[in-house]
mmCIF file of C-alpha atoms and ligand atoms in Angstrom:
data_model
loop_
_atom_site.group_PDB
_atom_site.id
_atom_site.type_symbol
_atom_site.label_atom_id
_atom_site.label_comp_id
_atom_site.label_asym_id
_atom_site.label_seq_id
_atom_site.Cartn_x
_atom_site.Cartn_y
_atom_site.Cartn_z
ATOM 1 C CA MET A 1 -19.604 208.989 -163.084
ATOM 2 C CA THR A 2 -23.330 207.163 -162.660
ATOM 3 C CA GLN A 3 -22.536 203.993 -164.936
ATOM 4 C CA ALA A 4 -23.507 200.590 -163.033
ATOM 5 C CA LEU A 5 -20.495 198.943 -161.663
ATOM 6 C CA THR A 6 -19.233 195.559 -160.644
ATOM 7 C CA PHE A 7 -16.124 195.498 -158.519
ATOM 8 C CA LEU A 8 -14.217 192.322 -157.129
ATOM 9 C CA GLY A 9 -12.637 193.229 -153.920
ATOM 10 C CA ILE A 10 -9.957 191.535 -152.254
ATOM 11 C CA GLU A 11 -8.769 191.638 -148.537
ATOM 12 C CA SER A 12 -5.949 190.053 -146.619
ATOM 13 C CA SER A 13 -4.544 192.612 -144.332
ATOM 14 C CA CYS A 14 -4.805 190.510 -140.896
ATOM 15 C CA ASP A 15 -6.343 187.008 -140.239
ATOM 16 C CA ASP A 16 -9.004 186.702 -142.752
ATOM 17 C CA THR A 17 -8.531 186.063 -146.420
ATOM 18 C CA ALA A 18 -11.299 187.282 -148.408
ATOM 19 C CA ALA A 19 -12.840 188.080 -151.946
ATOM 20 C CA ALA A 20 -16.036 189.456 -152.887
ATOM 21 C CA VAL A 21 -17.999 190.645 -156.084
ATOM 22 C CA VAL A 22 -20.557 193.817 -155.485
ATOM 23 C CA ARG A 23 -22.580 195.565 -157.972
ATOM 24 C CA HIS A 24 -23.819 198.825 -157.570
ATOM 25 C CA VAL A 25 -26.462 200.575 -160.010
ATOM 26 C CA PRO A 26 -27.012 204.127 -159.070
ATOM 27 C CA GLY A 27 -30.177 204.658 -157.522
ATOM 28 C CA GLN A 28 -30.679 201.176 -156.329
ATOM 29 C CA PRO A 29 -29.394 199.360 -152.988
ATOM 30 C CA ALA A 30 -26.066 197.894 -153.528
ATOM 31 C CA GLU A 31 -25.478 193.920 -154.268
ATOM 32 C CA ILE A 32 -23.156 191.916 -152.707
ATOM 33 C CA LEU A 33 -23.309 189.104 -155.563
ATOM 34 C CA ALA A 34 -20.566 187.025 -153.809
ATOM 35 C CA SER A 35 -18.550 187.073 -150.479
ATOM 36 C CA ILE A 36 -16.009 184.836 -149.306
ATOM 37 C CA VAL A 37 -14.278 184.744 -146.090
ATOM 38 C CA GLU A 38 -11.688 182.264 -144.755
ATOM 39 C CA GLY A 39 -10.850 183.096 -141.350
ATOM 40 C CA GLN A 40 -7.561 181.489 -140.081
ATOM 41 C CA THR A 41 -8.202 181.490 -136.402
ATOM 42 C CA ALA A 42 -7.393 177.699 -136.105
ATOM 43 C CA LEU A 43 -3.838 178.377 -137.551
ATOM 44 C CA HIS A 44 -2.864 180.705 -134.768
ATOM 45 C CA ALA A 45 -4.956 179.256 -132.032
ATOM 46 C CA ALA A 46 -1.575 177.711 -130.505
ATOM 47 C CA PHE A 47 -0.004 180.973 -130.487
ATOM 48 C CA GLY A 48 -2.207 183.027 -128.663
ATOM 49 C CA GLY A 49 -2.184 185.917 -131.500
ATOM 50 C CA VAL A 50 -1.812 186.350 -135.171
ATOM 51 C CA VAL A 51 1.534 185.037 -136.286
ATOM 52 C CA PRO A 52 2.546 187.349 -139.241
ATOM 53 C CA GLU A 53 4.468 185.183 -141.168
ATOM 54 C CA ILE A 54 1.757 182.206 -140.967
ATOM 55 C CA ALA A 55 -0.621 185.073 -141.751
ATOM 56 C CA ALA A 56 1.045 185.771 -144.795
ATOM 57 C CA ARG A 57 1.703 182.202 -145.989
ATOM 58 C CA ALA A 58 -1.947 181.146 -145.745
ATOM 59 C CA HIS A 59 -3.144 184.347 -147.697
ATOM 60 C CA ALA A 60 -0.438 183.596 -150.430
ATOM 61 C CA GLU A 61 -1.909 180.207 -150.604
ATOM 62 C CA ARG A 62 -5.561 180.829 -150.346
ATOM 63 C CA LEU A 63 -6.429 184.086 -152.153
ATOM 64 C CA ASP A 64 -6.471 183.014 -155.502
ATOM 65 C CA HIS A 65 -9.041 180.145 -154.271
ATOM 66 C CA CYS A 66 -11.048 182.402 -152.673
ATOM 67 C CA VAL A 67 -11.318 184.983 -155.811
ATOM 68 C CA GLU A 68 -12.316 181.931 -157.784
ATOM 69 C CA ALA A 69 -14.869 181.416 -155.288
ATOM 70 C CA ALA A 70 -16.255 184.669 -155.400
ATOM 71 C CA LEU A 71 -16.221 184.739 -159.230
ATOM 72 C CA ALA A 72 -18.013 181.419 -159.295
ATOM 73 C CA GLY A 73 -20.602 182.305 -156.432
ATOM 74 C CA ALA A 74 -21.312 185.694 -158.352
ATOM 75 C CA ASN A 75 -21.545 183.553 -161.644
ATOM 76 C CA LEU A 76 -19.299 185.955 -163.585
ATOM 77 C CA ARG A 77 -15.876 185.908 -165.350
ATOM 78 C CA LEU A 78 -13.214 188.360 -164.642
ATOM 79 C CA SER A 79 -14.011 189.887 -168.042
ATOM 80 C CA ASP A 80 -17.764 190.721 -166.759
ATOM 81 C CA LEU A 81 -16.181 193.180 -164.303
ATOM 82 C CA ASP A 82 -15.461 196.543 -164.364
ATOM 83 C CA GLY A 83 -12.442 196.839 -161.497
ATOM 84 C CA ILE A 84 -10.689 195.443 -159.217
ATOM 85 C CA ALA A 85 -10.197 196.883 -155.397
ATOM 86 C CA VAL A 86 -7.572 195.552 -152.865
ATOM 87 C CA THR A 87 -7.004 196.306 -149.365
ATOM 88 C CA ALA A 88 -3.489 198.057 -149.978
ATOM 89 C CA GLY A 89 -3.143 198.862 -145.836
ATOM 90 C CA PRO A 90 -3.037 199.479 -143.138
ATOM 91 C CA GLY A 91 -2.399 195.927 -141.603
ATOM 92 C CA LEU A 92 0.057 192.867 -141.693
ATOM 93 C CA ILE A 93 2.828 194.048 -144.374
ATOM 94 C CA GLY A 94 3.249 190.033 -145.643
ATOM 95 C CA GLY A 95 -0.675 189.748 -146.200
ATOM 96 C CA VAL A 96 -1.409 193.244 -147.557
ATOM 97 C CA LEU A 97 1.562 192.211 -150.510
ATOM 98 C CA SER A 98 -0.421 189.085 -151.138
ATOM 99 C CA GLY A 99 -3.397 190.783 -152.000
ATOM 100 C CA VAL A 100 -1.879 193.862 -153.854
ATOM 101 C CA MET A 101 0.459 191.436 -155.999
ATOM 102 C CA LEU A 102 -2.705 189.284 -157.067
ATOM 103 C CA ALA A 103 -4.798 192.626 -157.855
ATOM 104 C CA LYS A 104 -1.921 193.835 -159.936
ATOM 105 C CA GLY A 105 -1.516 190.522 -161.628
ATOM 106 C CA LEU A 106 -5.317 190.257 -162.212
ATOM 107 C CA SER A 107 -5.281 193.893 -163.493
ATOM 108 C CA ALA A 108 -2.562 193.334 -166.044
ATOM 109 C CA ALA A 109 -3.715 190.234 -167.174
ATOM 110 C CA SER A 110 -7.381 191.533 -167.750
ATOM 111 C CA GLY A 111 -6.965 195.258 -168.545
ATOM 112 C CA LEU A 112 -9.248 196.080 -165.736
ATOM 113 C CA PRO A 113 -8.676 199.314 -163.613
ATOM 114 C CA MET A 114 -7.553 198.675 -160.016
ATOM 115 C CA VAL A 115 -8.178 200.824 -156.879
ATOM 116 C CA GLY A 116 -6.089 200.439 -153.902
ATOM 117 C CA VAL A 117 -8.331 200.556 -150.707
ATOM 118 C CA ASN A 118 -7.708 201.864 -147.146
ATOM 119 C CA HIS A 119 -8.743 198.562 -144.799
ATOM 120 C CA LEU A 120 -10.458 201.304 -142.328
ATOM 121 C CA ALA A 121 -11.881 203.246 -145.153
ATOM 122 C CA GLY A 122 -13.707 199.784 -145.917
ATOM 123 C CA HIS A 123 -15.194 199.632 -142.475
ATOM 124 C CA ALA A 124 -15.990 203.300 -142.498
ATOM 125 C CA LEU A 125 -18.225 203.204 -145.576
ATOM 126 C CA THR A 126 -19.801 199.896 -145.037
ATOM 127 C CA PRO A 127 -23.367 202.048 -143.999
ATOM 128 C CA ARG A 128 -23.397 203.208 -147.158
ATOM 129 C CA LEU A 129 -23.179 199.756 -148.736
ATOM 130 C CA THR A 130 -25.707 198.361 -146.494
ATOM 131 C CA ASP A 131 -28.036 201.112 -145.847
ATOM 132 C CA ALA A 132 -27.083 203.899 -148.498
ATOM 133 C CA VAL A 133 -26.600 206.263 -145.694
ATOM 134 C CA SER A 134 -25.716 209.690 -146.646
ATOM 135 C CA PHE A 135 -22.852 211.921 -145.196
ATOM 136 C CA PRO A 136 -21.902 213.098 -143.031
ATOM 137 C CA TYR A 137 -22.327 210.272 -140.344
ATOM 138 C CA LEU A 138 -20.523 209.323 -137.358
ATOM 139 C CA LEU A 139 -18.878 205.897 -137.054
ATOM 140 C CA LEU A 140 -17.354 203.900 -133.896
ATOM 141 C CA LEU A 141 -14.945 201.159 -134.814
ATOM 142 C CA VAL A 142 -14.291 198.527 -132.213
ATOM 143 C CA SER A 143 -12.556 195.620 -132.912
ATOM 144 C CA GLY A 144 -9.906 193.273 -132.142
ATOM 145 C CA GLY A 145 -7.081 195.639 -133.312
ATOM 146 C CA HIS A 146 -8.879 199.118 -133.279
ATOM 147 C CA CYS A 147 -10.916 201.537 -131.758
ATOM 148 C CA GLN A 148 -11.482 205.206 -132.922
ATOM 149 C CA PHE A 149 -14.352 207.549 -133.663
ATOM 150 C CA LEU A 150 -14.459 208.811 -137.230
ATOM 151 C CA ILE A 151 -16.892 211.490 -138.768
ATOM 152 C CA ALA A 152 -17.379 210.184 -142.216
ATOM 153 C CA GLY A 153 -17.609 213.363 -144.507
ATOM 154 C CA ASN A 154 -17.028 212.188 -147.688
ATOM 155 C CA VAL A 155 -15.476 209.063 -149.581
ATOM 156 C CA ASP A 156 -12.137 210.283 -148.749
ATOM 157 C CA ASP A 157 -12.591 212.699 -145.910
ATOM 158 C CA PHE A 158 -12.648 211.126 -142.663
ATOM 159 C CA GLU A 159 -12.094 213.184 -139.285
ATOM 160 C CA ARG A 160 -10.688 211.089 -136.278
ATOM 161 C CA LEU A 161 -12.450 212.460 -133.179
ATOM 162 C CA GLY A 162 -10.449 210.071 -130.821
ATOM 163 C CA GLY A 163 -9.735 206.672 -130.217
ATOM 164 C CA THR A 164 -7.810 204.282 -128.055
ATOM 165 C CA ILE A 165 -4.101 205.083 -126.917
ATOM 166 C CA ASP A 166 -3.493 201.509 -126.067
ATOM 167 C CA ASP A 167 -5.225 198.332 -126.345
ATOM 168 C CA ALA A 168 -8.558 197.753 -128.620
ATOM 169 C CA PRO A 169 -11.507 196.773 -126.612
ATOM 170 C CA GLY A 170 -11.773 193.036 -128.304
ATOM 171 C CA GLU A 171 -8.087 192.635 -127.367
ATOM 172 C CA ALA A 172 -9.142 193.617 -123.924
ATOM 173 C CA PHE A 173 -11.992 191.101 -124.096
ATOM 174 C CA ASP A 174 -9.880 188.485 -125.434
ATOM 175 C CA LYS A 175 -6.896 189.060 -122.755
ATOM 176 C CA THR A 176 -9.782 188.916 -120.227
ATOM 177 C CA ALA A 177 -10.821 185.773 -121.264
ATOM 178 C CA LYS A 178 -7.143 184.452 -121.148
ATOM 179 C CA LEU A 179 -6.583 185.352 -117.896
ATOM 180 C CA LEU A 180 -9.822 183.145 -116.556
ATOM 181 C CA GLY A 181 -9.188 180.408 -118.664
ATOM 182 C CA LEU A 182 -12.038 181.148 -121.335
ATOM 183 C CA PRO A 183 -11.643 180.194 -125.155
ATOM 184 C CA GLN A 184 -10.600 182.655 -127.688
ATOM 185 C CA PRO A 185 -12.289 184.650 -129.001
ATOM 186 C CA GLY A 186 -12.854 186.217 -126.008
ATOM 187 C CA GLY A 187 -15.559 188.724 -126.557
ATOM 188 C CA PRO A 188 -18.273 185.768 -126.880
ATOM 189 C CA ALA A 189 -17.233 183.979 -123.923
ATOM 190 C CA VAL A 190 -17.007 186.866 -121.558
ATOM 191 C CA GLN A 191 -20.311 187.974 -122.513
ATOM 192 C CA ALA A 192 -21.752 184.843 -121.834
ATOM 193 C CA GLU A 193 -20.199 184.659 -118.439
ATOM 194 C CA ALA A 194 -21.031 188.111 -117.657
ATOM 195 C CA ALA A 195 -24.563 187.248 -118.502
ATOM 196 C CA GLN A 196 -25.021 185.474 -115.160
ATOM 197 C CA GLY A 197 -23.128 187.563 -113.112
ATOM 198 C CA ASP A 198 -22.821 190.600 -110.775
ATOM 199 C CA ALA A 199 -21.243 193.927 -112.103
ATOM 200 C CA ARG A 200 -21.097 195.288 -109.019
ATOM 201 C CA ARG A 201 -19.180 192.923 -107.080
ATOM 202 C CA PHE A 202 -15.660 194.430 -108.397
ATOM 203 C CA ALA A 203 -15.001 197.840 -108.893
ATOM 204 C CA PHE A 204 -13.165 198.184 -112.071
ATOM 205 C CA PRO A 205 -11.931 201.347 -113.239
ATOM 206 C CA ARG A 206 -13.252 203.666 -116.079
ATOM 207 C CA PRO A 207 -10.114 204.487 -117.767
ATOM 208 C CA LEU A 208 -9.749 208.410 -119.027
ATOM 209 C CA LEU A 209 -13.387 209.341 -118.236
ATOM 210 C CA ASP A 210 -11.858 212.087 -116.100
ATOM 211 C CA ARG A 211 -10.220 213.727 -119.445
ATOM 212 C CA PRO A 212 -11.931 215.510 -121.621
ATOM 213 C CA GLY A 213 -12.248 214.287 -125.182
ATOM 214 C CA CYS A 214 -12.854 211.113 -126.881
ATOM 215 C CA ASP A 215 -9.434 209.092 -126.448
ATOM 216 C CA MET A 216 -9.926 205.617 -124.662
ATOM 217 C CA SER A 217 -7.538 203.399 -122.691
ATOM 218 C CA PHE A 218 -8.235 200.034 -122.044
ATOM 219 C CA SER A 219 -4.831 198.275 -120.837
ATOM 220 C CA GLY A 220 -5.403 199.140 -117.544
ATOM 221 C CA LEU A 221 -8.656 197.636 -117.262
ATOM 222 C CA LYS A 222 -6.881 194.231 -118.075
ATOM 223 C CA THR A 223 -4.552 194.564 -115.226
ATOM 224 C CA ALA A 224 -7.240 195.405 -112.580
ATOM 225 C CA LEU A 225 -8.973 192.216 -113.735
ATOM 226 C CA LEU A 226 -5.670 190.345 -113.157
ATOM 227 C CA ARG A 227 -5.400 192.244 -109.497
ATOM 228 C CA ALA A 228 -9.158 191.192 -108.690
ATOM 229 C CA ARG A 229 -8.685 187.720 -109.650
ATOM 230 C CA ASP A 230 -5.563 187.247 -107.965
ATOM 231 C CA ALA A 231 -7.075 189.031 -104.866
ATOM 232 C CA VAL A 232 -9.610 186.299 -105.030
ATOM 233 C CA ILE A 233 -7.105 183.176 -105.434
ATOM 234 C CA ALA A 234 -5.113 184.675 -102.686
ATOM 235 C CA GLU A 235 -8.316 184.715 -100.186
ATOM 236 C CA LYS A 236 -9.849 181.325 -101.094
ATOM 237 C CA GLY A 237 -7.059 179.372 -103.070
ATOM 238 C CA GLY A 238 -8.750 179.703 -106.570
ATOM 239 C CA ILE A 239 -11.816 181.160 -108.409
ATOM 240 C CA THR A 240 -15.563 179.784 -108.520
ATOM 241 C CA VAL A 241 -17.506 179.735 -111.524
ATOM 242 C CA GLN A 242 -19.590 182.683 -109.954
ATOM 243 C CA ASP A 243 -16.215 184.458 -109.226
ATOM 244 C CA ARG A 244 -15.500 184.373 -113.037
ATOM 245 C CA ARG A 245 -18.875 185.164 -113.852
ATOM 246 C CA ASP A 246 -18.690 188.514 -111.559
ATOM 247 C CA LEU A 247 -15.465 189.288 -112.989
ATOM 248 C CA CYS A 248 -16.463 189.292 -116.405
ATOM 249 C CA ALA A 249 -19.409 191.045 -115.700
ATOM 250 C CA GLY A 250 -17.789 193.741 -113.844
ATOM 251 C CA PHE A 251 -15.221 194.165 -116.831
ATOM 252 C CA GLN A 252 -17.935 194.138 -119.336
ATOM 253 C CA ALA A 253 -19.882 196.911 -117.724
ATOM 254 C CA ALA A 254 -16.701 199.425 -117.422
ATOM 255 C CA VAL A 255 -15.895 198.519 -121.195
ATOM 256 C CA ALA A 256 -19.474 199.497 -121.933
ATOM 257 C CA ASP A 257 -19.606 202.554 -119.502
ATOM 258 C CA VAL A 258 -16.453 204.024 -121.425
ATOM 259 C CA LEU A 259 -17.744 203.339 -124.884
ATOM 260 C CA ALA A 260 -21.091 204.992 -123.761
ATOM 261 C CA GLU A 261 -19.376 208.143 -122.384
ATOM 262 C CA LYS A 262 -17.038 208.685 -125.132
ATOM 263 C CA SER A 263 -19.510 207.926 -127.547
ATOM 264 C CA ARG A 264 -21.649 210.813 -126.069
ATOM 265 C CA ARG A 265 -19.007 213.159 -126.423
ATOM 266 C CA ALA A 266 -18.337 212.135 -129.963
ATOM 267 C CA LEU A 267 -21.963 212.744 -130.773
ATOM 268 C CA GLU A 268 -21.995 215.746 -129.177
ATOM 269 C CA ARG A 269 -18.982 217.187 -131.704
ATOM 270 C CA TYR A 270 -20.505 215.499 -134.219
ATOM 271 C CA LEU A 271 -24.013 217.144 -133.909
ATOM 272 C CA ALA A 272 -22.263 220.417 -133.839
ATOM 273 C CA LEU A 273 -21.611 220.030 -137.443
ATOM 274 C CA ASN A 274 -25.857 220.026 -137.817
ATOM 275 C CA PRO A 275 -25.860 216.990 -139.941
ATOM 276 C CA PRO A 276 -29.515 216.455 -141.445
ATOM 277 C CA THR A 277 -29.908 212.849 -141.091
ATOM 278 C CA PRO A 278 -27.677 212.264 -138.078
ATOM 279 C CA LEU A 279 -26.498 208.892 -137.642
ATOM 280 C CA LEU A 280 -23.960 206.827 -135.334
ATOM 281 C CA ALA A 281 -23.234 203.438 -137.165
ATOM 282 C CA VAL A 282 -20.697 200.582 -135.772
ATOM 283 C CA ALA A 283 -18.337 198.461 -137.334
ATOM 284 C CA GLY A 284 -15.766 195.709 -135.960
ATOM 285 C CA GLY A 285 -16.341 192.729 -134.041
ATOM 286 C CA VAL A 286 -16.929 193.892 -130.447
ATOM 287 C CA ALA A 287 -19.881 195.474 -132.237
ATOM 288 C CA ALA A 288 -21.441 192.391 -131.507
ATOM 289 C CA ASN A 289 -21.569 192.684 -127.802
ATOM 290 C CA THR A 290 -25.502 192.738 -126.734
ATOM 291 C CA LEU A 291 -24.707 195.287 -123.721
ATOM 292 C CA ILE A 292 -22.483 197.719 -125.704
ATOM 293 C CA ARG A 293 -25.269 197.588 -128.629
ATOM 294 C CA SER A 294 -28.048 198.379 -126.044
ATOM 295 C CA ARG A 295 -25.738 201.159 -124.474
ATOM 296 C CA LEU A 296 -25.173 202.929 -127.716
ATOM 297 C CA THR A 297 -28.866 202.475 -128.918
ATOM 298 C CA ALA A 298 -30.204 204.287 -125.738
ATOM 299 C CA LEU A 299 -27.710 206.897 -125.878
ATOM 300 C CA CYS A 300 -28.920 207.410 -129.731
ATOM 301 C CA ASP A 301 -32.396 207.264 -128.588
ATOM 302 C CA ARG A 302 -31.949 210.165 -126.220
ATOM 303 C CA MET A 303 -29.560 212.279 -128.733
ATOM 304 C CA GLY A 304 -32.074 211.499 -131.360
ATOM 305 C CA VAL A 305 -29.791 210.026 -133.620
ATOM 306 C CA ARG A 306 -30.206 206.948 -135.597
ATOM 307 C CA PHE A 307 -28.304 203.879 -134.581
ATOM 308 C CA LEU A 308 -27.043 201.688 -137.302
ATOM 309 C CA ALA A 309 -25.118 198.053 -136.984
ATOM 310 C CA PRO A 310 -24.579 196.482 -140.238
ATOM 311 C CA PRO A 311 -25.442 192.601 -140.033
ATOM 312 C CA LEU A 312 -22.416 191.059 -138.384
ATOM 313 C CA ALA A 313 -20.777 189.818 -141.069
ATOM 314 C CA LEU A 314 -20.459 192.758 -142.754
ATOM 315 C CA CYS A 315 -18.789 194.640 -139.546
ATOM 316 C CA THR A 316 -15.944 191.991 -139.202
ATOM 317 C CA ASP A 317 -13.464 192.074 -142.030
ATOM 318 C CA ASN A 318 -14.594 191.004 -145.612
ATOM 319 C CA ALA A 319 -13.939 191.480 -149.049
ATOM 320 C CA ALA A 320 -17.667 193.433 -149.959
ATOM 321 C CA MET A 321 -16.634 196.248 -147.822
ATOM 322 C CA ILE A 322 -13.376 196.721 -150.060
ATOM 323 C CA ALA A 323 -15.215 196.253 -153.177
ATOM 324 C CA TRP A 324 -17.873 198.683 -152.405
ATOM 325 C CA ALA A 325 -14.970 201.495 -151.381
ATOM 326 C CA GLY A 326 -13.240 200.542 -154.403
ATOM 327 C CA ILE A 327 -16.497 201.479 -156.119
ATOM 328 C CA GLU A 328 -17.045 204.405 -154.166
ATOM 329 C CA ARG A 329 -13.284 205.646 -155.146
ATOM 330 C CA PHE A 330 -13.507 205.177 -158.346
ATOM 331 C CA ARG A 331 -16.346 206.860 -159.291
ATOM 332 C CA LEU A 332 -14.370 209.813 -157.830
ATOM 333 C CA GLY A 333 -12.002 209.007 -160.244
ATOM 334 C CA ALA A 334 -9.527 207.094 -157.922
ATOM 335 C CA ARG A 335 -7.048 204.357 -160.416
ATOM 336 C CA ASP A 336 -4.063 202.649 -159.372
ATOM 337 C CA ASP A 337 -1.213 201.114 -161.353
ATOM 338 C CA ALA A 338 1.994 199.029 -161.002
ATOM 339 C CA THR A 339 3.312 201.240 -158.650
ATOM 340 C CA LEU A 340 0.613 200.954 -155.636
ATOM 341 C CA ALA A 341 2.404 200.140 -152.451
ATOM 342 C CA ALA A 342 1.625 197.874 -149.646
ATOM 343 C CA ARG A 343 1.382 200.253 -146.542
ATOM 344 C CA PRO A 344 1.607 198.667 -142.883
ATOM 345 C CA ARG A 345 0.243 201.927 -141.312
ATOM 346 C CA TRP A 346 -2.251 204.000 -143.129
ATOM 347 C CA PRO A 347 -4.226 206.475 -141.019
ATOM 348 C CA LEU A 348 -7.549 207.583 -142.510
ATOM 349 C CA ASP A 349 -7.149 211.115 -141.091
ATOM 350 C CA GLN A 350 -3.957 212.276 -142.417
ATOM 351 C CA THR A 351 -4.188 215.469 -140.089
ATOM 352 C CA ALA A 352 -4.800 213.696 -136.790
ATOM 353 C CA ALA A 353 -1.874 213.221 -134.521
ATOM 354 C CA PRO A 354 -0.597 209.577 -134.847
ATOM 355 C CA MET A 355 -1.614 207.811 -131.513
ATOM 356 C CA ILE A 356 1.426 206.150 -129.722
ATOM 357 C CA GLY A 357 0.423 202.713 -129.246
ATOM 358 C CA SER A 358 -2.664 202.847 -130.979
ATOM 359 C CA GLY A 359 -3.693 199.408 -132.192
ATOM 360 C CA LYS A 360 -0.604 197.621 -131.170
ATOM 361 C CA LYS A 361 -1.176 194.584 -133.205
ATOM 362 C CA GLY A 362 -1.234 197.267 -136.102
ATOM 363 C CA ALA A 363 -2.972 194.734 -138.181
ATOM 364 C CA LYS A 364 -6.643 194.195 -137.049
ATOM 365 C CA ALA A 365 -9.164 197.029 -137.474
HETATM 366 O O1 LIG B 234 -13.622 192.804 -136.488
HETATM 367 P P1 LIG B 234 -13.071 191.672 -135.556
HETATM 368 O O2 LIG B 234 -13.937 190.193 -136.227
HETATM 369 O O3 LIG B 234 -11.705 191.137 -135.925
HETATM 370 C C1 LIG B 234 -10.828 192.098 -135.443
HETATM 371 O O4 LIG B 234 -10.345 192.639 -134.801
HETATM 372 O O5 LIG B 234 -9.978 191.975 -136.623
HETATM 373 O O6 LIG B 234 -13.204 191.716 -134.115
HETATM 374 C C2 LIG B 234 -12.990 190.763 -133.461
HETATM 375 C C3 LIG B 234 -12.870 190.821 -132.269
HETATM 376 C C4 LIG B 234 -12.269 189.882 -130.815
HETATM 377 O O7 LIG B 234 -11.240 190.523 -130.084
HETATM 378 C C5 LIG B 234 -13.676 189.311 -130.254
HETATM 379 O O8 LIG B 234 -13.431 188.901 -128.976
HETATM 380 C C6 LIG B 234 -14.232 190.567 -130.237
HETATM 381 O O9 LIG B 234 -14.439 191.175 -131.741
HETATM 382 N N1 LIG B 234 -15.684 190.094 -130.044
HETATM 383 C C7 LIG B 234 -16.639 190.533 -128.966
HETATM 384 C C8 LIG B 234 -17.831 189.912 -129.321
HETATM 385 N N2 LIG B 234 -17.751 189.320 -130.366
HETATM 386 C C9 LIG B 234 -16.503 189.442 -130.737
HETATM 387 N N3 LIG B 234 -16.240 191.471 -127.879
HETATM 388 C C10 LIG B 234 -16.898 191.441 -127.043
HETATM 389 N N4 LIG B 234 -18.496 191.119 -127.240
HETATM 390 C C11 LIG B 234 -18.468 190.243 -128.164
HETATM 391 N N5 LIG B 234 -19.828 189.726 -128.071
HETATM 392 ZN ZN1 LIG B 235 -11.066 195.439 -140.006
#
């Protein structure tokens, strides 16, 4: 199918309520006509994590406003669209249900076709939305709830090479910040402290580097940080500003080392496929980390691979990626109806063994 398509995208799988309108004319770059993202950080701040019930209620209250704002921003009515794409999982079930029910209602009322989208496929297909890249490419998804390497072979063909067996890196950054009295989200705060710290002062482990493959583990790093912090407190009766900076620098260097080495291994496996235009793309909030980015850039330079980091607003949760994935799936003939189910768990690579504990929050991606 080669006609121009304009899709509404709806995203509500974790703590961002989002709606977007994307248009694609074959042969031309895709256009994001509007993208509305309402974060819920303030609602969950007092609880130290996303509270599913609060998230679900906020999605139910705000989704239709976001859809209206996206349509208004695109200067379009529902009847101008060609279809509706909605995140049908994986994620917090209450939020996913809100989105799926709204999409079903809009589809029934307007007669527009509806396409259910896997949230992870939204992230994984973003490099095609922003840069029209060709398959196959390697994707590293690093966020507050997910961490995995995927070879994107086609719109609905993803091979998972490995991922975290416990915490996601963003979660580790957030917990580190909490342990050191820094604000949430922890990533930017830890990065700012680390910039003035000595990464060599504390010896943090590089978990799972001694084992072959692309699996990773980050929960031990948080324990190591807690021990190092407590040892300083036991010695001096507290931690100084410089201690904190050094702890952050040591922690960040350990995460960057692990991600760089595991990315090297994932790239080796990917390059064995002889891709005509080799590419490593990143997605997820942790991709904003400047040290991690520079390590990945250097690695790609060495290995003759293009490195692509889409604009941060499209790396983190948004609905433009859902609209885009909907367009791509629609072109392959995907259609859903009133039986579309909301799925809390939905691995992209159905053949890969499920990871115990992987993405413990089970909701973020
Ligand atoms: O993809 P994202 O916006 O949301 C979900 O995980 O849903 O990623 C958020 C995560 C948080 O854990 C945050 O601490 C982390 O990304 N993050 C960073 C940086 N900026 C955000 N981690 C490390 N360095 C950063 N500069
Ligand atoms: Zn996500």
